[in-house]
Amino acid sequence: MTPSPCIVAGNWKMNKTVAEAKSWLARFLESYQPSPRVEVQVYPSFTALHTMALLASDRSIRVGGQNIHDEERGAYTGEISAVQLREAGAEVVLIGHSERRLHAGETDAMLARKLTAAIHAGLQPVLCVGENREDRQAQRHEDVVGLQIERGLAGWEPSAGIPLIIAYEPVWAIGTGMTATPQDAGAMHAHIRRRLEKLPVHIPEVRILYGGSVTPDNVAELFATPGIDGVLVGGASLDALGFLEIVRAAQRLR
Ligand code: 13P
């Protein structure tokens, strides 16, 4: 069996107009050589998603959404459903990014419903988990992340047929320049795998990404760490050439 490719994903958050997204893509594609060992994903804002999906999908780049609502349709002003996102060209979707947990009050129960909605629409979910600084200082990071996994995956349907991706992003590492050490990230990834094994459902083929201040300078040591199946990059993905450097490092090391 061919091993699943590792993932280099760029989460643009609330950045880039459609024009800026197009020019990012043009710069990236000038030098990007796809490799079957590394899957590239980009998460633009909703406004640029359709354009990006049209321009990028035949160049081996998977485009994803940063959020969905858990209902398929209805009176939810300002929201976007999984079905709408899929139809706009998204193949993957972030569920429960810590910024949504923090700013939009998303709870694990909501995320479990979103995960189900994603799967029903044929979108591959990326469940985001991670502890905050206080949790880490109090040494309860493994419990916090373990509960996020357990509750977020409460509705997982074994028949889904869509492989799951988990992104471990410690909140204290996001946008701070303080990357988790490869040892800490690797230990948490191992903990997540142990926790997955204890779930009542068997979820095959889970890939676990690390996110939090990933840059071209620190990506090599992360890729050298067992159990890290890829990276979810925020700030450093906004620059096409910086992101390309990260992709190339992954291609060299995997
Ligand atoms: P930074 O890479 O900017 O720390 O952001 C990480 C992140 O939140 C990706 O989803």
Short mmCIF file of C-alpha atoms and ligand atoms in Angstrom, two decimals:
data_model
loop_
_atom_site.label_atom_id
_atom_site.label_comp_id
_atom_site.label_asym_id
_atom_site.label_seq_id
_atom_site.Cartn_x
_atom_site.Cartn_y
_atom_site.Cartn_z
CA MET A 1 0.00 0.00 0.00
CA THR A 2 1.35 3.47 -0.84
CA PRO A 3 1.69 5.57 2.31
CA SER A 4 -0.56 8.64 2.55
CA PRO A 5 1.31 11.77 1.51
CA CYS A 6 2.29 14.23 4.20
CA ILE A 7 0.48 17.56 4.13
CA VAL A 8 1.63 21.15 3.87
CA ALA A 9 -1.40 23.39 4.41
CA GLY A 10 -1.67 27.17 4.38
CA ASN A 11 -4.40 28.81 6.44
CA TRP A 12 -4.71 32.38 5.22
CA LYS A 13 -7.23 33.33 7.93
CA MET A 14 -8.86 36.73 7.14
CA ASN A 15 -6.25 37.78 4.60
CA LYS A 16 -6.12 38.35 0.84
CA THR A 17 -8.62 39.74 -1.63
CA VAL A 18 -9.48 37.73 -4.74
CA ALA A 19 -6.86 39.68 -6.72
CA GLU A 20 -4.22 39.03 -4.05
CA ALA A 21 -5.10 35.33 -3.94
CA LYS A 22 -4.70 35.10 -7.72
CA SER A 23 -1.33 36.77 -7.68
CA TRP A 24 -0.17 34.52 -4.78
CA LEU A 25 -1.15 31.49 -6.86
CA ALA A 26 0.59 32.76 -9.99
CA ARG A 27 3.84 33.24 -8.02
CA PHE A 28 3.53 29.87 -6.33
CA LEU A 29 2.85 28.00 -9.56
CA GLU A 30 5.83 29.57 -11.33
CA SER A 31 8.14 27.26 -9.39
CA TYR A 32 5.94 24.61 -7.74
CA GLN A 33 6.65 21.01 -8.80
CA PRO A 34 4.05 18.65 -7.31
CA SER A 35 5.25 15.43 -5.70
CA PRO A 36 3.11 12.42 -4.78
CA ARG A 37 4.74 12.41 -1.31
CA VAL A 38 3.45 15.86 -0.32
CA GLU A 39 -0.13 17.11 -0.51
CA VAL A 40 -0.51 20.89 -0.68
CA GLN A 41 -3.63 22.51 0.74
CA VAL A 42 -4.64 26.18 0.82
CA TYR A 43 -7.42 27.68 2.94
CA PRO A 44 -8.39 31.10 1.53
CA SER A 45 -11.25 33.31 2.70
CA PHE A 46 -14.68 32.32 1.38
CA THR A 47 -14.60 35.19 -1.12
CA ALA A 48 -11.52 33.81 -2.89
CA LEU A 49 -12.28 30.13 -2.47
CA HIS A 50 -14.16 29.48 -5.70
CA THR A 51 -11.60 31.30 -7.83
CA MET A 52 -8.76 29.46 -6.11
CA ALA A 53 -10.48 26.11 -6.57
CA LEU A 54 -10.97 26.78 -10.29
CA LEU A 55 -7.37 27.84 -10.81
CA ALA A 56 -5.57 25.50 -8.44
CA SER A 57 -7.21 22.10 -8.44
CA ASP A 58 -5.73 20.87 -11.71
CA ARG A 59 -2.30 21.90 -10.37
CA SER A 60 -2.39 19.42 -7.48
CA ILE A 61 -3.42 21.94 -4.83
CA ARG A 62 -6.42 21.13 -2.66
CA VAL A 63 -8.49 24.12 -1.62
CA GLY A 64 -10.34 24.20 1.68
CA GLY A 65 -12.70 26.32 3.74
CA GLN A 66 -11.86 27.75 7.15
CA ASN A 67 -15.25 27.00 8.70
CA ILE A 68 -18.77 25.71 8.02
CA HIS A 69 -22.15 25.82 9.72
CA ASP A 70 -23.55 22.51 10.89
CA GLU A 71 -26.92 22.87 9.16
CA GLU A 72 -27.33 22.30 5.44
CA ARG A 73 -29.51 25.37 4.84
CA GLY A 74 -31.79 27.79 6.64
CA ALA A 75 -32.11 31.13 8.38
CA TYR A 76 -28.50 31.51 9.51
CA THR A 77 -27.48 34.91 8.22
CA GLY A 78 -23.79 35.14 7.44
CA GLU A 79 -23.13 31.41 7.61
CA ILE A 80 -22.00 28.95 4.94
CA SER A 81 -22.96 25.28 4.78
CA ALA A 82 -20.77 22.31 3.98
CA VAL A 83 -22.77 21.65 0.83
CA GLN A 84 -22.24 25.22 -0.39
CA LEU A 85 -18.54 24.99 0.32
CA ARG A 86 -18.18 21.68 -1.50
CA GLU A 87 -20.08 23.02 -4.50
CA ALA A 88 -17.79 26.08 -4.57
CA GLY A 89 -14.85 23.72 -5.06
CA ALA A 90 -13.58 23.06 -1.53
CA GLU A 91 -12.36 19.54 -0.80
CA VAL A 92 -11.32 20.01 2.82
CA VAL A 93 -12.48 22.14 5.74
CA LEU A 94 -11.01 23.29 9.05
CA ILE A 95 -13.23 22.45 11.99
CA GLY A 96 -12.73 24.17 15.33
CA HIS A 97 -9.66 26.29 14.70
CA SER A 98 -8.72 27.82 18.07
CA GLU A 99 -9.55 31.29 16.74
CA ARG A 100 -13.11 30.11 16.14
CA ARG A 101 -13.28 28.43 19.51
CA LEU A 102 -12.11 31.71 21.06
CA HIS A 103 -13.81 34.43 18.99
CA ALA A 104 -16.96 32.62 17.86
CA GLY A 105 -17.52 30.56 21.03
CA GLU A 106 -17.44 27.23 19.20
CA THR A 107 -17.84 24.30 21.57
CA ASP A 108 -16.78 20.69 21.12
CA ALA A 109 -20.45 19.73 20.73
CA MET A 110 -20.88 22.21 17.87
CA LEU A 111 -17.70 20.92 16.27
CA ALA A 112 -18.92 17.34 16.43
CA ARG A 113 -22.01 18.42 14.47
CA LYS A 114 -19.90 20.35 11.96
CA LEU A 115 -17.73 17.30 11.46
CA THR A 116 -20.77 15.21 10.61
CA ALA A 117 -22.02 17.93 8.24
CA ALA A 118 -18.66 18.01 6.48
CA ILE A 119 -18.58 14.27 5.98
CA HIS A 120 -22.14 14.17 4.67
CA ALA A 121 -21.25 16.83 2.11
CA GLY A 122 -18.13 14.94 1.00
CA LEU A 123 -15.70 17.39 2.58
CA GLN A 124 -12.62 16.04 4.34
CA PRO A 125 -12.57 17.48 7.87
CA VAL A 126 -9.47 18.80 9.62
CA LEU A 127 -10.30 18.79 13.33
CA CYS A 128 -8.19 21.43 15.06
CA VAL A 129 -7.20 20.92 18.69
CA GLY A 130 -4.72 22.51 21.05
CA GLU A 131 -4.22 23.67 24.61
CA ASN A 132 -3.68 27.23 25.79
CA ARG A 133 -0.71 28.53 27.74
CA GLU A 134 -2.30 28.02 31.17
CA ASP A 135 -3.17 24.42 30.33
CA ARG A 136 0.40 23.74 29.30
CA GLN A 137 1.87 25.45 32.36
CA ALA A 138 -0.44 23.44 34.62
CA GLN A 139 0.61 20.22 32.82
CA ARG A 140 -2.96 19.44 31.80
CA HIS A 141 -2.36 19.84 28.06
CA GLU A 142 -2.78 16.13 27.34
CA ASP A 143 -6.11 15.99 29.16
CA VAL A 144 -7.40 19.11 27.40
CA VAL A 145 -6.47 17.88 23.94
CA GLY A 146 -7.68 14.36 24.74
CA LEU A 147 -11.12 15.72 25.63
CA GLN A 148 -11.24 17.87 22.49
CA ILE A 149 -10.55 14.73 20.45
CA GLU A 150 -13.07 12.61 22.29
CA ARG A 151 -15.87 15.19 22.17
CA GLY A 152 -15.15 16.49 18.69
CA LEU A 153 -15.25 12.98 17.27
CA ALA A 154 -18.32 11.91 19.24
CA GLY A 155 -20.42 11.65 16.09
CA TRP A 156 -17.85 10.05 13.81
CA GLU A 157 -19.47 7.53 11.56
CA PRO A 158 -17.23 4.56 10.77
CA SER A 159 -18.88 4.28 7.37
CA ALA A 160 -17.80 7.82 6.45
CA GLY A 161 -15.17 6.60 4.02
CA ILE A 162 -13.35 9.93 4.29
CA PRO A 163 -9.99 9.89 6.05
CA LEU A 164 -9.71 12.22 9.01
CA ILE A 165 -7.05 14.88 9.49
CA ILE A 166 -6.27 16.32 12.91
CA ALA A 167 -4.31 19.54 13.36
CA TYR A 168 -2.57 19.96 16.71
CA GLU A 169 -2.08 23.69 17.17
CA PRO A 170 -1.11 24.78 20.68
CA VAL A 171 -2.78 28.16 21.16
CA TRP A 172 0.35 29.67 22.74
CA ALA A 173 2.33 28.88 19.58
CA ILE A 174 -0.07 30.50 17.11
CA GLY A 175 1.20 33.78 15.71
CA THR A 176 3.69 34.16 18.57
CA GLY A 177 6.90 32.90 17.00
CA MET A 178 7.08 30.31 19.80
CA THR A 179 6.96 26.99 17.99
CA ALA A 180 6.49 23.88 20.10
CA THR A 181 9.73 21.92 20.28
CA PRO A 182 9.72 18.90 17.97
CA GLN A 183 9.83 16.75 21.13
CA ASP A 184 6.72 18.38 22.62
CA ALA A 185 4.86 18.28 19.30
CA GLY A 186 5.87 14.65 18.74
CA ALA A 187 4.79 13.71 22.28
CA MET A 188 1.38 15.29 21.78
CA HIS A 189 0.92 13.59 18.40
CA ALA A 190 1.68 10.25 20.06
CA HIS A 191 -0.79 11.08 22.83
CA ILE A 192 -3.47 11.92 20.23
CA ARG A 193 -2.92 8.57 18.53
CA ARG A 194 -3.25 6.73 21.83
CA ARG A 195 -6.43 8.66 22.54
CA LEU A 196 -7.83 7.79 19.11
CA GLU A 197 -7.26 4.12 19.82
CA LYS A 198 -9.41 4.38 22.93
CA LEU A 199 -12.42 5.80 21.07
CA PRO A 200 -15.41 3.49 20.68
CA VAL A 201 -15.12 3.84 16.89
CA HIS A 202 -12.12 2.82 14.84
CA ILE A 203 -10.90 5.68 12.64
CA PRO A 204 -8.40 4.44 10.07
CA GLU A 205 -5.73 6.50 8.32
CA VAL A 206 -5.62 9.59 10.54
CA ARG A 207 -2.97 12.11 9.61
CA ILE A 208 -1.91 14.54 12.33
CA LEU A 209 -0.51 17.96 11.46
CA TYR A 210 1.36 20.40 13.65
CA GLY A 211 0.55 24.12 13.51
CA GLY A 212 1.86 27.16 15.36
CA SER A 213 4.59 29.51 14.11
CA VAL A 214 5.82 27.10 11.42
CA THR A 215 8.32 28.85 9.13
CA PRO A 216 10.83 27.83 6.46
CA ASP A 217 13.48 27.96 9.22
CA ASN A 218 11.93 25.47 11.63
CA VAL A 219 10.05 23.15 9.30
CA ALA A 220 12.95 20.73 8.75
CA GLU A 221 13.14 19.70 12.41
CA LEU A 222 9.39 19.24 12.53
CA PHE A 223 9.48 16.97 9.49
CA ALA A 224 12.31 15.02 11.08
CA THR A 225 10.04 14.21 14.04
CA PRO A 226 8.25 10.85 13.96
CA GLY A 227 4.47 11.09 14.10
CA ILE A 228 4.22 14.54 12.47
CA ASP A 229 2.36 13.96 9.21
CA GLY A 230 2.41 17.56 8.03
CA VAL A 231 2.10 21.19 9.00
CA LEU A 232 -0.67 23.79 9.09
CA VAL A 233 0.93 27.14 8.42
CA GLY A 234 -0.64 30.53 9.16
CA GLY A 235 1.45 33.70 8.78
CA ALA A 236 4.26 32.11 6.79
CA SER A 237 1.79 30.84 4.17
CA LEU A 238 0.81 34.35 3.13
CA ASP A 239 4.00 34.76 1.16
CA ALA A 240 3.91 32.43 -1.87
CA LEU A 241 7.66 31.90 -1.96
CA GLY A 242 7.97 31.33 1.79
CA PHE A 243 5.19 28.76 1.59
CA LEU A 244 6.91 27.15 -1.39
CA GLU A 245 10.08 26.81 0.69
CA ILE A 246 8.10 24.88 3.30
CA VAL A 247 6.59 22.66 0.61
CA ARG A 248 10.05 21.98 -0.83
CA ALA A 249 11.46 21.13 2.59
CA ALA A 250 8.66 18.59 3.01
CA GLN A 251 9.37 17.15 -0.43
CA ARG A 252 13.06 16.79 0.41
CA LEU A 253 12.52 15.22 3.80
CA ARG A 254 9.61 12.87 3.10
P1 13P B 1 0.81 30.83 12.58
O1 13P B 1 1.58 29.95 11.64
O2 13P B 1 0.69 32.24 12.08
O3 13P B 1 1.32 30.72 13.96
O4 13P B 1 -0.70 30.29 12.60
C1 13P B 1 -0.94 28.94 12.79
C2 13P B 1 -2.36 28.66 12.52
O5 13P B 1 -3.22 29.11 13.26
C3 13P B 1 -2.70 27.87 11.34
O6 13P B 1 -4.02 27.46 11.36
#
